[in-house]
Amino acid sequence: MSRNGPLALIFHTLFVIFTLAPIVVVCVVAFTPEGYLSLPTNGPSLRWFRTIARYPEFINAFWTSIWLGTVSSVIALAFSVPAALAIARYDFTGREALTALFMSPLMIPHVVLGIAFLRFFTQIGIGGTFLGLVLSHIVVVLPFALRLTLASATGMDRRIEQAAISLGASEWTVLKRITLPLILPGLASGWALSFITSFDEVTMTVFIAAPGTETLPVRMFLYIQDNIDPLVTSVSASVIAATVVALIVMDRIYGLERLLVGRGSGDR
Amino acid sequence: MAFLVLDGLTKRFGEHIAVENLSLAVEQGEFLALLGPSGCGKTTTLQMIAGFVTPTSGTITLAGQDLLAVKPAKRGLGIVFQSYALFPHMTAAENVAFGLEMQGVDKSERSRRVTEALELVGLGKFAERHPRRMSGGQQQRVALARALVIRPSILLLDEPLSNLDAKLREEMQIELRQIQRNVGTTTILVTHDQSEAMALSDRIAVMSQGRIEQIAPPHEAYERPATPFVANFLGKTNVLQAQVQSGQALLGEGRWPVPAGSPPRVLVTVRPEKIGFADGGAQALAGQVVTRIFQGNHWLYQVDTAHGRVTVIRQNSGETAPAEGEAVRLSWRQEDMSVRPAETAR
């Protein structure tokens, strides 16, 4: 492998700083003892972390986001597996159209989606419900789930399945024992990406969520419209900390590289 | 009736005819090679026997039973693919056990037969390894054990050794032949490698453009190729154009009798190793050595003659080797050449 030259090193360093700096600043500001956004020059304080406890709507919004992300990404994945296998394997009429349809949410601005869903959900009477949130999030995360599932389904050697069939396995057994385990890395990364996308979504959700079904990003967005105090920074820092812990745990038990790149690491 | 019979088998993919009216009978315990260049239909034929490709027309009969009516999973055939197609998420033992599990063989019997199969292919110590931590040759053996352990009625080998390096391939050829002899499973090998087909099989079916050109034991197909295609595909050969005069082909100063009724122009085919350097008096084709290459156990010559360039192979058995540029006279026994009309040449 070739080593990076000094210019490339400087570029990479600047790039990393540029990416990380806002996050670092947010995390540092979260420890301020003052009542306004500032760096904690007089020593760190946990004042704003304690304040979170007095705002149960933030905690509730956090759990709504977690549930919403989990449910919508799991359902999107359940749709993706048969869709990806069909698209990867069979040449049928409307195959391209179907793929384009599943991918289309990527091309529509979320503001437009938000207004459309708001109108539609109100019409059919599920406006502001958790069900509405789940349905809209499934649509938004489906392209991510399908893309990654499709990539691993396409990359799979069909001969492996033929070998299993020749050994007497039924179609269901082949799917359960051979196909699914082999595309599992793609499924895992598809699920993770879908969950993150759902957890992150604010532009569309802000139209659909109602008091009681607000997600965390929506709650924070609404909060900073009225107040400018370090509470959002402490909430952000908590979410970042939770993400880091989750990543470390996943790396320990599964291997991050395997999860995100979809490449198998060595066997134990 | 033979064990496996393919009768009038045809497969069309749209306009393209992959296999055309192919008929073939394989005896129980026989090792048959389907040999041909890529695109000749040999793999399609194998896939039709396995059940992964449905024939356009024709029948396949196994032990008197219509095989096409049986689902691929119920055919009970063992298949070894070029890519090995091992289950990467399972250990060698789990790979081999999979087929037995599908048959509902109970656990103790299963582990006994898995151990037996892995020992048969010399991998007794590797049972708990995953495929990706094994070499190509080892993976190949696991694939073979996995196919054999279900005691298949036929073993289908699809270019099984093509991914191995030359030395390992030769070792595996010898081993594969021994294993097949010991187990006695009827085997069909698909390969484009003529030396592999000749080394392993009892009979070779040489295929070209979806048809079988010749079915014969390797030695016979090599010595008496039925068509020019077979002659060219099985090893090197020299093809010389010759005039026929009063029942004799004229090649330089040589006169070789040809079958009665030969047309005035014929093609004479002689294998390089059948050609010798003649002494002064004998009837021979004169030429000049252009290149001489030493290859250890033999010398390889290119000789320019009035009838074109001729390749000659001589064993390195101590006879004097003509130098490059030297004038030589080429000669061969009449029974070592075959003659066919020039018109049918491809």
Coordinates of C-alpha atoms in Angstrom, one line a residue:
Chain A
M1 CA 0.0 0.0 0.0
S2 CA 1.3 3.4 -0.9
R3 CA 1.7 5.9 2.0
N4 CA 0.1 9.3 1.9
G5 CA 2.2 12.3 0.9
P6 CA 2.4 15.3 3.2
L7 CA -0.2 17.3 1.2
A8 CA -2.7 14.4 1.3
L9 CA -2.1 14.1 5.1
I10 CA -2.8 17.7 5.6
F11 CA -6.0 17.4 3.5
H12 CA -7.2 14.4 5.4
T13 CA -6.5 16.1 8.7
L14 CA -8.4 19.2 7.7
F15 CA -11.2 17.1 6.4
V16 CA -11.5 15.1 9.7
I17 CA -11.4 18.4 11.7
F18 CA -14.0 19.9 9.5
T19 CA -16.3 17.0 10.0
L20 CA -15.8 16.5 13.7
A21 CA -15.5 20.1 14.9
P22 CA -19.2 20.9 15.1
I23 CA -19.9 17.7 17.0
V24 CA -17.0 18.4 19.4
V25 CA -18.2 21.9 20.0
V26 CA -21.7 20.7 20.7
C27 CA -20.4 18.2 23.2
V28 CA -18.2 20.7 25.0
V29 CA -20.9 23.4 25.1
A30 CA -23.2 20.8 26.7
F31 CA -21.1 21.0 29.9
T32 CA -21.5 24.7 30.3
P33 CA -22.8 26.0 33.7
E34 CA -24.2 29.2 32.1
G35 CA -27.8 29.8 31.0
Y36 CA -26.7 30.5 27.4
L37 CA -24.7 28.8 24.7
S38 CA -21.0 29.2 25.7
L39 CA -17.9 27.2 26.2
P40 CA -17.5 26.0 29.9
T41 CA -14.6 28.4 30.8
N42 CA -15.4 28.2 34.5
G43 CA -15.1 24.4 34.7
P44 CA -17.5 21.8 33.5
S45 CA -21.0 21.4 34.9
L46 CA -23.7 18.8 34.5
R47 CA -26.4 21.4 35.0
W48 CA -28.0 20.9 31.5
F49 CA -27.9 17.1 31.7
R50 CA -29.8 17.3 35.0
T51 CA -32.2 19.7 33.2
I52 CA -33.2 17.0 30.7
A53 CA -34.9 15.1 33.5
R54 CA -37.3 18.0 33.9
Y55 CA -38.4 17.7 30.3
P56 CA -40.1 14.3 30.0
E57 CA -41.2 15.2 26.5
F58 CA -37.6 14.8 25.3
I59 CA -37.3 11.4 26.9
N60 CA -40.6 10.3 25.4
A61 CA -39.6 11.7 22.0
F62 CA -36.4 9.7 22.2
W63 CA -38.3 6.4 22.8
T64 CA -40.7 7.3 20.0
S65 CA -37.7 7.7 17.7
I66 CA -36.2 4.4 18.8
W67 CA -39.5 2.6 18.3
L68 CA -40.2 4.3 15.0
G69 CA -36.8 3.5 13.6
T70 CA -36.9 -0.1 14.7
V71 CA -40.4 -0.9 13.5
S72 CA -40.1 1.0 10.1
S73 CA -36.6 -0.4 9.3
V74 CA -37.7 -4.0 10.2
I75 CA -40.8 -3.8 8.0
A76 CA -38.8 -2.1 5.2
L77 CA -36.3 -5.0 5.4
A78 CA -39.1 -7.6 5.4
F79 CA -40.3 -6.0 2.1
S80 CA -36.8 -5.8 0.7
V81 CA -35.7 -9.4 1.0
P82 CA -38.3 -10.9 -1.4
A83 CA -38.2 -7.8 -3.6
A84 CA -34.4 -8.0 -3.9
L85 CA -34.3 -11.7 -4.5
A86 CA -36.9 -11.3 -7.3
I87 CA -35.2 -8.4 -8.9
A88 CA -31.7 -10.0 -8.7
R89 CA -32.8 -13.4 -10.0
Y90 CA -35.7 -13.1 -12.4
D91 CA -36.1 -11.2 -15.6
F92 CA -39.8 -10.3 -15.5
T93 CA -41.9 -7.6 -17.2
G94 CA -41.9 -4.4 -15.1
R95 CA -38.7 -5.3 -13.3
E96 CA -37.1 -1.9 -14.0
A97 CA -40.3 -0.1 -13.2
L98 CA -40.6 -1.9 -9.9
T99 CA -37.0 -1.0 -9.0
A100 CA -37.5 2.6 -9.9
L101 CA -40.7 2.7 -7.8
F102 CA -38.9 1.4 -4.7
M103 CA -36.1 3.9 -5.2
S104 CA -38.3 6.9 -6.0
P105 CA -38.6 8.2 -2.4
L106 CA -34.9 9.2 -2.8
M107 CA -35.8 11.6 -5.5
I108 CA -38.7 13.3 -3.9
P109 CA -37.9 16.2 -1.5
H110 CA -38.9 15.3 2.0
V111 CA -40.9 18.6 2.4
V112 CA -43.1 17.4 -0.5
L113 CA -43.5 14.0 1.0
G114 CA -44.3 15.6 4.4
I115 CA -47.1 17.7 3.0
A116 CA -48.5 14.8 0.9
F117 CA -48.6 12.5 3.8
L118 CA -50.1 15.1 6.1
R119 CA -52.9 15.6 3.6
F120 CA -53.4 11.9 2.9
F121 CA -53.2 10.7 6.5
T122 CA -55.7 13.3 7.6
Q123 CA -58.0 12.2 4.8
I124 CA -58.0 8.5 5.8
G125 CA -58.1 9.4 9.5
I126 CA -54.7 8.4 10.8
G127 CA -53.2 11.9 10.9
G128 CA -50.8 12.4 13.8
T129 CA -50.8 8.7 14.9
F130 CA -47.8 6.5 15.4
L131 CA -49.1 4.3 12.6
G132 CA -48.9 7.2 10.2
L133 CA -45.3 7.9 11.3
V134 CA -44.4 4.2 10.7
L135 CA -46.0 4.1 7.2
S136 CA -44.3 7.3 6.1
H137 CA -40.9 6.2 7.5
I138 CA -41.2 2.8 5.7
V139 CA -41.5 4.7 2.4
V140 CA -38.5 6.9 3.2
V141 CA -36.1 4.1 4.4
L142 CA -37.1 1.5 1.8
P143 CA -34.6 2.6 -0.8
F144 CA -31.8 2.2 1.7
A145 CA -32.9 -1.3 2.8
L146 CA -33.5 -2.5 -0.7
R147 CA -30.2 -1.1 -2.2
L148 CA -28.0 -3.0 0.3
T149 CA -30.1 -6.2 0.2
L150 CA -30.1 -6.1 -3.5
A151 CA -26.3 -5.7 -3.6
S152 CA -25.7 -8.8 -1.6
A153 CA -28.4 -10.8 -3.4
T154 CA -26.9 -9.9 -6.7
G155 CA -23.4 -10.8 -5.5
M156 CA -24.4 -14.3 -4.4
D157 CA -23.2 -17.4 -6.3
R158 CA -26.3 -19.2 -7.6
R159 CA -24.3 -22.4 -7.7
I160 CA -24.3 -22.5 -3.9
E161 CA -28.0 -22.7 -3.9
Q162 CA -28.0 -25.3 -6.8
A163 CA -25.5 -27.3 -4.7
A164 CA -28.0 -27.3 -1.8
I165 CA -30.9 -28.3 -4.0
S166 CA -28.9 -31.1 -5.5
L167 CA -28.3 -32.4 -2.0
G168 CA -32.1 -32.6 -1.5
A169 CA -33.0 -29.3 0.1
S170 CA -36.5 -27.9 -0.5
E171 CA -36.8 -24.3 -1.7
W172 CA -37.8 -23.2 1.8
T173 CA -34.8 -24.9 3.3
V174 CA -32.5 -23.3 0.8
L175 CA -33.9 -19.9 1.7
K176 CA -33.6 -20.5 5.4
R177 CA -30.3 -22.4 5.7
I178 CA -28.3 -21.0 2.7
T179 CA -29.7 -17.8 1.1
L180 CA -30.6 -15.8 4.2
P181 CA -27.4 -16.6 6.1
L182 CA -25.4 -15.6 3.1
I183 CA -27.0 -12.2 2.5
L184 CA -27.1 -11.5 6.2
P185 CA -24.3 -8.9 6.1
G186 CA -26.3 -7.0 3.5
L187 CA -29.4 -7.3 5.6
A188 CA -27.6 -6.1 8.7
S189 CA -26.1 -3.0 7.0
G190 CA -29.4 -2.3 5.2
W191 CA -31.2 -2.4 8.6
A192 CA -28.6 -0.2 10.3
L193 CA -28.7 2.4 7.5
S194 CA -32.5 2.4 7.5
F195 CA -32.7 2.8 11.3
I196 CA -30.2 5.7 11.2
T197 CA -32.1 7.3 8.3
S198 CA -35.4 7.0 10.2
F199 CA -33.9 8.3 13.5
D200 CA -32.4 11.3 11.6
E201 CA -35.5 12.3 9.6
V202 CA -36.9 15.7 10.5
T203 CA -38.0 17.5 7.4
M204 CA -40.9 15.2 6.6
T205 CA -41.7 14.1 10.1
V206 CA -42.2 17.6 11.4
F207 CA -45.4 17.8 9.2
I208 CA -46.7 14.4 10.3
A209 CA -45.9 14.2 14.0
A210 CA -48.4 15.5 16.5
P211 CA -48.0 16.2 20.2
G212 CA -47.5 12.8 21.8
T213 CA -46.0 11.2 18.6
E214 CA -43.1 13.7 18.2
T215 CA -39.7 12.1 17.4
L216 CA -36.6 13.4 19.1
P217 CA -35.3 15.5 16.1
V218 CA -38.8 17.1 15.8
R219 CA -38.9 17.8 19.5
M220 CA -35.5 19.4 19.4
F221 CA -36.4 21.4 16.2
L222 CA -39.6 22.7 17.9
Y223 CA -37.7 23.5 21.1
I224 CA -35.0 25.7 19.4
Q225 CA -37.7 27.7 17.6
D226 CA -38.7 29.1 21.0
N227 CA -35.6 28.8 23.2
I228 CA -31.9 29.3 22.8
D229 CA -30.3 27.6 25.8
P230 CA -27.8 24.8 26.1
L231 CA -30.5 22.1 26.7
V232 CA -30.4 21.0 23.0
T233 CA -26.6 20.6 23.3
S234 CA -26.9 18.3 26.3
V235 CA -29.6 16.3 24.6
S236 CA -27.4 16.0 21.5
A237 CA -24.4 15.0 23.5
S238 CA -26.4 12.3 25.2
V239 CA -27.5 10.9 21.8
I240 CA -23.9 11.0 20.5
A241 CA -22.8 9.2 23.6
A242 CA -25.5 6.5 23.2
T243 CA -24.5 6.1 19.5
V244 CA -20.8 5.6 20.4
V245 CA -21.7 3.1 23.1
A246 CA -24.0 1.2 20.6
L247 CA -21.2 1.2 18.0
I248 CA -18.7 -0.2 20.5
V249 CA -21.1 -2.9 21.6
M250 CA -21.9 -3.9 18.0
D251 CA -18.2 -4.0 17.1
R252 CA -17.5 -6.3 20.1
I253 CA -20.2 -8.8 19.4
Y254 CA -20.4 -8.7 15.6
G255 CA -17.6 -6.6 14.0
L256 CA -18.4 -3.1 12.6
E257 CA -16.6 -3.7 9.4
R258 CA -18.7 -6.8 8.7
L259 CA -21.8 -4.8 9.5
L260 CA -21.2 -1.7 7.5
V261 CA -19.0 -2.9 4.6
G262 CA -20.7 -6.3 4.4
R263 CA -17.4 -8.1 4.2
G264 CA -16.9 -11.2 6.3
S265 CA -14.0 -11.0 8.8
G266 CA -12.1 -14.1 9.6
D267 CA -13.7 -17.0 11.4
R268 CA -13.0 -17.5 15.0
Chain B
M1 CA -30.6 -50.7 -21.4
A2 CA -27.8 -48.5 -20.2
F3 CA -27.9 -46.9 -16.7
L4 CA -28.2 -43.3 -17.9
V5 CA -29.7 -42.6 -21.3
L6 CA -30.0 -39.2 -23.0
D7 CA -32.2 -39.4 -26.1
G8 CA -32.7 -36.6 -28.6
L9 CA -31.9 -34.0 -26.0
T10 CA -32.3 -30.4 -27.4
K11 CA -32.0 -27.1 -25.6
R12 CA -32.8 -23.8 -27.3
F13 CA -32.3 -20.4 -25.7
G14 CA -34.3 -18.2 -28.0
E15 CA -32.7 -18.4 -31.4
H16 CA -29.5 -20.0 -30.1
I17 CA -29.3 -23.8 -30.0
A18 CA -27.2 -24.8 -27.1
V19 CA -27.6 -28.6 -27.4
E20 CA -28.9 -30.2 -30.5
N21 CA -30.5 -33.7 -30.7
L22 CA -27.9 -35.2 -28.3
S23 CA -28.1 -38.9 -27.6
L24 CA -25.8 -40.7 -25.2
A25 CA -25.8 -43.8 -23.1
V26 CA -23.7 -44.2 -19.9
E27 CA -23.1 -47.6 -18.3
Q28 CA -23.2 -48.0 -14.5
G29 CA -19.9 -47.3 -12.9
E30 CA -18.6 -45.6 -16.0
F31 CA -16.5 -42.4 -16.0
L32 CA -17.6 -40.3 -19.0
A33 CA -16.1 -37.0 -20.0
L34 CA -18.0 -34.4 -22.0
L35 CA -15.1 -32.5 -23.7
G36 CA -15.3 -29.4 -25.8
P37 CA -14.5 -25.7 -26.1
S38 CA -16.6 -23.2 -24.2
G39 CA -20.0 -22.7 -25.6
C40 CA -20.2 -26.3 -27.1
G41 CA -23.2 -27.2 -24.8
K42 CA -21.4 -29.5 -22.4
T43 CA -22.4 -27.5 -19.3
T44 CA -25.9 -27.1 -20.5
T45 CA -26.1 -30.9 -20.9
L46 CA -24.9 -31.4 -17.4
Q47 CA -27.4 -28.8 -16.1
M48 CA -30.2 -30.6 -17.8
I49 CA -29.2 -33.9 -16.1
A50 CA -29.0 -32.1 -12.8
G51 CA -32.4 -30.5 -13.5
F52 CA -31.4 -26.8 -13.3
V53 CA -32.1 -26.4 -17.0
T54 CA -35.2 -27.8 -18.6
P55 CA -34.7 -29.4 -22.1
T56 CA -36.7 -28.0 -25.0
S57 CA -37.2 -31.6 -26.2
G58 CA -35.8 -35.1 -25.7
T59 CA -35.7 -37.5 -22.7
I60 CA -33.3 -38.4 -19.9
T61 CA -33.7 -41.9 -18.4
L62 CA -31.9 -43.0 -15.2
A63 CA -32.1 -46.7 -14.4
G64 CA -35.2 -47.0 -16.6
Q65 CA -37.0 -44.1 -14.9
D66 CA -37.9 -40.8 -16.5
L67 CA -35.6 -38.3 -14.8
L68 CA -37.3 -35.2 -16.2
A69 CA -40.3 -36.0 -14.1
V70 CA -38.2 -35.8 -11.0
K71 CA -37.6 -32.5 -9.2
P72 CA -33.9 -31.5 -9.0
A73 CA -33.9 -31.9 -5.2
K74 CA -35.2 -35.5 -5.5
R75 CA -32.8 -36.7 -8.2
G76 CA -30.2 -37.7 -5.8
L77 CA -27.2 -36.6 -7.9
G78 CA -23.9 -35.4 -6.5
I79 CA -22.6 -32.2 -8.2
V80 CA -19.2 -30.6 -7.9
F81 CA -18.9 -27.1 -9.4
Q82 CA -15.9 -25.3 -10.7
S83 CA -16.4 -22.6 -8.1
Y84 CA -16.8 -25.4 -5.5
A85 CA -20.0 -23.7 -4.3
L86 CA -19.3 -24.7 -0.7
F87 CA -21.6 -23.2 2.0
P88 CA -19.2 -20.5 3.3
H89 CA -21.0 -20.1 6.7
M90 CA -20.6 -23.8 7.5
T91 CA -17.5 -25.8 8.5
A92 CA -16.2 -28.6 6.3
A93 CA -18.1 -31.2 8.3
E94 CA -21.3 -29.2 8.3
N95 CA -21.0 -28.8 4.5
V96 CA -20.7 -32.6 4.1
A97 CA -23.4 -33.3 6.6
F98 CA -26.0 -31.1 4.9
G99 CA -27.1 -33.6 2.3
L100 CA -27.4 -36.4 5.0
E101 CA -29.5 -34.0 7.1
M102 CA -31.8 -33.4 4.2
Q103 CA -32.2 -37.2 3.8
G104 CA -33.1 -37.4 7.5
V105 CA -30.2 -39.6 8.4
D106 CA -29.9 -39.7 12.2
K107 CA -27.2 -37.8 14.0
S108 CA -24.8 -40.6 15.0
E109 CA -25.0 -42.2 11.6
R110 CA -24.5 -38.8 10.1
S111 CA -21.3 -38.0 11.9
R112 CA -19.9 -41.4 11.2
R113 CA -20.5 -41.0 7.4
V114 CA -19.2 -37.4 7.4
T115 CA -16.0 -38.6 9.1
E116 CA -15.7 -41.4 6.6
A117 CA -16.3 -39.1 3.6
L118 CA -13.7 -36.5 4.8
E119 CA -11.2 -39.3 5.3
L120 CA -11.9 -40.6 1.8
V121 CA -10.7 -37.3 0.4
G122 CA -7.8 -37.0 2.9
L123 CA -9.3 -34.2 5.0
G124 CA -9.9 -36.0 8.3
K125 CA -8.2 -33.3 10.3
F126 CA -10.0 -30.4 8.7
A127 CA -13.6 -31.2 9.7
E128 CA -14.0 -28.0 11.8
R129 CA -12.4 -25.6 9.3
H130 CA -14.4 -23.1 7.4
P131 CA -14.0 -23.1 3.6
R132 CA -12.4 -19.7 3.4
R133 CA -9.6 -20.8 5.6
M134 CA -8.8 -23.7 3.3
S135 CA -6.8 -23.9 0.1
G136 CA -8.4 -24.3 -3.3
G137 CA -7.4 -28.0 -3.4
Q138 CA -8.9 -28.6 0.1
Q139 CA -12.1 -26.8 -0.8
Q140 CA -12.3 -29.0 -3.9
R141 CA -12.0 -32.1 -1.8
V142 CA -14.7 -30.9 0.6
A143 CA -17.0 -30.3 -2.4
L144 CA -16.2 -33.9 -3.6
A145 CA -16.9 -35.4 -0.1
R146 CA -20.2 -33.4 0.1
A147 CA -21.3 -34.8 -3.3
L148 CA -20.2 -38.4 -2.6
V149 CA -21.5 -38.7 1.0
I150 CA -25.2 -38.9 -0.1
R151 CA -24.2 -41.9 -2.2
P152 CA -25.4 -40.3 -5.5
S153 CA -26.5 -42.5 -8.4
I154 CA -24.5 -40.2 -10.6
L155 CA -21.6 -37.8 -9.8
L156 CA -21.6 -34.7 -12.0
L157 CA -18.3 -32.8 -12.2
D158 CA -18.4 -29.4 -13.8
E159 CA -14.9 -28.3 -14.6
P160 CA -13.9 -29.4 -11.1
L161 CA -10.2 -28.8 -11.4
S162 CA -10.0 -25.7 -13.6
N163 CA -9.4 -23.4 -10.6
L164 CA -6.3 -25.3 -9.4
D165 CA -2.8 -24.7 -10.4
A166 CA -1.1 -27.1 -12.8
K167 CA 0.8 -29.2 -10.3
L168 CA -2.2 -29.6 -7.9
R169 CA -4.5 -30.3 -10.8
E170 CA -2.3 -33.3 -11.8
E171 CA -2.3 -34.6 -8.2
M172 CA -6.1 -34.2 -8.0
Q173 CA -6.6 -36.0 -11.3
I174 CA -4.9 -39.1 -10.0
E175 CA -6.7 -38.9 -6.7
L176 CA -10.1 -38.3 -8.3
R177 CA -9.6 -41.3 -10.6
Q178 CA -8.7 -43.5 -7.6
I179 CA -11.6 -42.3 -5.5
Q180 CA -14.0 -42.9 -8.4
R181 CA -12.6 -46.4 -9.0
N182 CA -13.0 -47.2 -5.2
V183 CA -16.5 -45.8 -4.8
G184 CA -17.6 -47.0 -8.2
T185 CA -20.0 -44.1 -8.8
T186 CA -21.1 -43.4 -12.3
T187 CA -19.4 -40.1 -13.1
I188 CA -19.9 -37.5 -15.8
L189 CA -17.1 -34.9 -16.1
V190 CA -17.5 -31.7 -18.0
T191 CA -14.2 -30.2 -19.1
H192 CA -12.5 -28.2 -21.8
D193 CA -9.1 -29.6 -20.9
Q194 CA -8.4 -32.6 -23.2
S195 CA -5.6 -33.9 -21.1
E196 CA -7.9 -34.0 -18.0
A197 CA -10.6 -35.8 -20.0
M198 CA -8.1 -38.3 -21.3
A199 CA -6.5 -38.9 -17.9
L200 CA -9.7 -39.5 -16.0
S201 CA -12.4 -41.0 -18.2
D202 CA -13.3 -44.4 -19.6
R203 CA -14.9 -42.8 -22.6
I204 CA -14.8 -39.2 -24.0
A205 CA -17.7 -37.5 -25.8
V206 CA -16.1 -34.7 -27.8
M207 CA -18.7 -32.0 -28.3
S208 CA -18.8 -29.0 -30.7
Q209 CA -21.7 -26.6 -31.3
G210 CA -24.2 -28.6 -29.4
R211 CA -23.5 -31.9 -31.0
I212 CA -21.4 -34.9 -30.1
E213 CA -18.6 -35.4 -32.7
Q214 CA -17.3 -38.7 -31.3
I215 CA -17.7 -41.0 -28.4
A216 CA -14.8 -43.3 -27.8
P217 CA -12.3 -44.4 -25.2
P218 CA -9.5 -41.7 -24.9
H219 CA -6.9 -43.7 -26.7
E220 CA -9.2 -44.5 -29.6
A221 CA -10.4 -41.0 -30.0
Y222 CA -6.8 -39.8 -30.0
E223 CA -5.5 -42.4 -32.5
R224 CA -8.5 -42.5 -34.7
P225 CA -10.3 -39.2 -34.5
A226 CA -13.7 -39.4 -36.3
T227 CA -13.7 -35.8 -37.5
P228 CA -11.1 -33.1 -38.1
F229 CA -12.5 -31.2 -35.1
V230 CA -11.7 -34.1 -32.8
A231 CA -8.3 -34.5 -34.3
N232 CA -7.5 -30.8 -33.6
F233 CA -9.1 -30.7 -30.2
L234 CA -7.4 -33.8 -28.8
G235 CA -3.8 -32.9 -28.8
K236 CA -1.6 -31.3 -31.4
T237 CA -1.7 -32.6 -35.0
N238 CA -0.3 -31.9 -38.4
V239 CA -2.6 -31.4 -41.3
L240 CA -1.0 -31.6 -44.8
Q241 CA -2.6 -31.1 -48.2
A242 CA -1.6 -33.7 -50.7
Q243 CA -2.3 -34.7 -54.3
V244 CA -3.5 -38.2 -55.0
Q245 CA -2.0 -40.0 -58.0
S246 CA -2.9 -43.7 -58.8
G247 CA -4.0 -44.4 -55.3
Q248 CA -1.1 -42.7 -53.6
A249 CA -0.8 -39.4 -51.7
L250 CA 2.2 -37.4 -52.9
L251 CA 4.1 -35.7 -50.1
G252 CA 7.5 -34.5 -51.2
E253 CA 9.4 -37.6 -52.5
G254 CA 7.1 -39.8 -50.3
R255 CA 4.3 -41.9 -51.6
W256 CA 1.6 -43.1 -49.2
P257 CA -1.2 -45.4 -50.2
V258 CA -4.7 -43.9 -49.6
P259 CA -8.0 -45.7 -49.4
A260 CA -9.6 -46.5 -52.7
G261 CA -12.0 -43.9 -54.1
S262 CA -10.1 -40.9 -52.5
P263 CA -10.6 -37.6 -54.4
P264 CA -7.6 -36.0 -56.2
R265 CA -6.9 -33.7 -53.3
V266 CA -6.8 -35.0 -49.7
L267 CA -5.8 -33.9 -46.2
V268 CA -3.3 -36.1 -44.4
T269 CA -3.3 -35.9 -40.6
V270 CA -0.3 -37.1 -38.6
R271 CA 0.4 -36.7 -34.9
P272 CA 3.7 -34.9 -34.1
E273 CA 5.1 -37.8 -32.0
K274 CA 4.5 -40.3 -34.8
I275 CA 6.9 -38.5 -37.2
G276 CA 10.5 -39.6 -37.3
F277 CA 13.7 -38.5 -39.0
A278 CA 14.4 -40.9 -41.8
D279 CA 17.7 -42.1 -43.1
G280 CA 18.8 -41.4 -46.7
G281 CA 17.0 -44.2 -48.6
A282 CA 13.5 -44.2 -47.1
Q283 CA 10.6 -42.5 -48.7
A284 CA 10.1 -39.2 -46.9
L285 CA 9.1 -35.6 -46.9
A286 CA 12.1 -33.3 -47.1
G287 CA 12.3 -30.2 -44.9
Q288 CA 14.5 -27.9 -42.9
V289 CA 14.4 -27.5 -39.1
V290 CA 13.3 -23.9 -38.2
T291 CA 13.3 -24.2 -34.4
R292 CA 14.3 -26.8 -31.9
I293 CA 13.1 -26.6 -28.4
F294 CA 14.3 -28.8 -25.6
Q295 CA 11.6 -29.8 -23.1
G296 CA 13.3 -32.2 -20.8
N297 CA 11.8 -35.5 -21.8
H298 CA 11.3 -34.6 -25.4
W299 CA 12.5 -32.3 -28.2
L300 CA 10.0 -30.1 -30.0
Y301 CA 10.8 -29.3 -33.7
Q302 CA 9.2 -27.0 -36.2
V303 CA 10.1 -28.2 -39.7
D304 CA 9.4 -26.2 -42.9
T305 CA 8.4 -28.4 -45.8
A306 CA 6.9 -28.0 -49.3
H307 CA 3.6 -28.8 -47.7
G308 CA 3.8 -26.3 -44.9
R309 CA 5.2 -26.2 -41.4
V310 CA 5.2 -29.5 -39.6
T311 CA 5.5 -30.1 -35.8
V312 CA 7.6 -33.0 -34.7
I313 CA 8.1 -34.4 -31.2
R314 CA 10.9 -36.8 -30.5
Q315 CA 11.5 -38.5 -27.2
N316 CA 14.8 -37.5 -25.6
S317 CA 16.0 -41.1 -25.8
G318 CA 19.6 -40.5 -26.9
E319 CA 19.2 -40.4 -30.7
T320 CA 21.0 -37.5 -32.2
A321 CA 18.9 -34.3 -32.4
P322 CA 19.1 -32.4 -35.7
A323 CA 20.2 -28.8 -35.2
E324 CA 18.3 -25.7 -36.3
G325 CA 18.8 -25.0 -40.0
E326 CA 19.7 -28.7 -40.7
A327 CA 18.0 -30.4 -43.6
V328 CA 15.9 -33.4 -42.5
R329 CA 13.7 -36.0 -44.1
L330 CA 10.4 -36.7 -42.3
S331 CA 8.8 -40.2 -42.3
W332 CA 6.0 -42.0 -40.6
R333 CA 4.2 -45.3 -40.7
Q334 CA 1.2 -45.5 -42.9
E335 CA -1.1 -46.7 -40.1
D336 CA -0.3 -43.5 -38.1
M337 CA -1.8 -41.2 -40.6
S338 CA -5.4 -40.6 -41.5
V339 CA -6.7 -39.3 -44.8
R340 CA -9.8 -37.4 -45.6
P341 CA -11.1 -35.6 -48.7
A342 CA -9.9 -32.0 -48.8
E343 CA -13.4 -30.6 -49.4
T344 CA -14.8 -31.5 -46.0
A345 CA -12.0 -29.7 -44.2
R346 CA -13.0 -27.0 -41.8

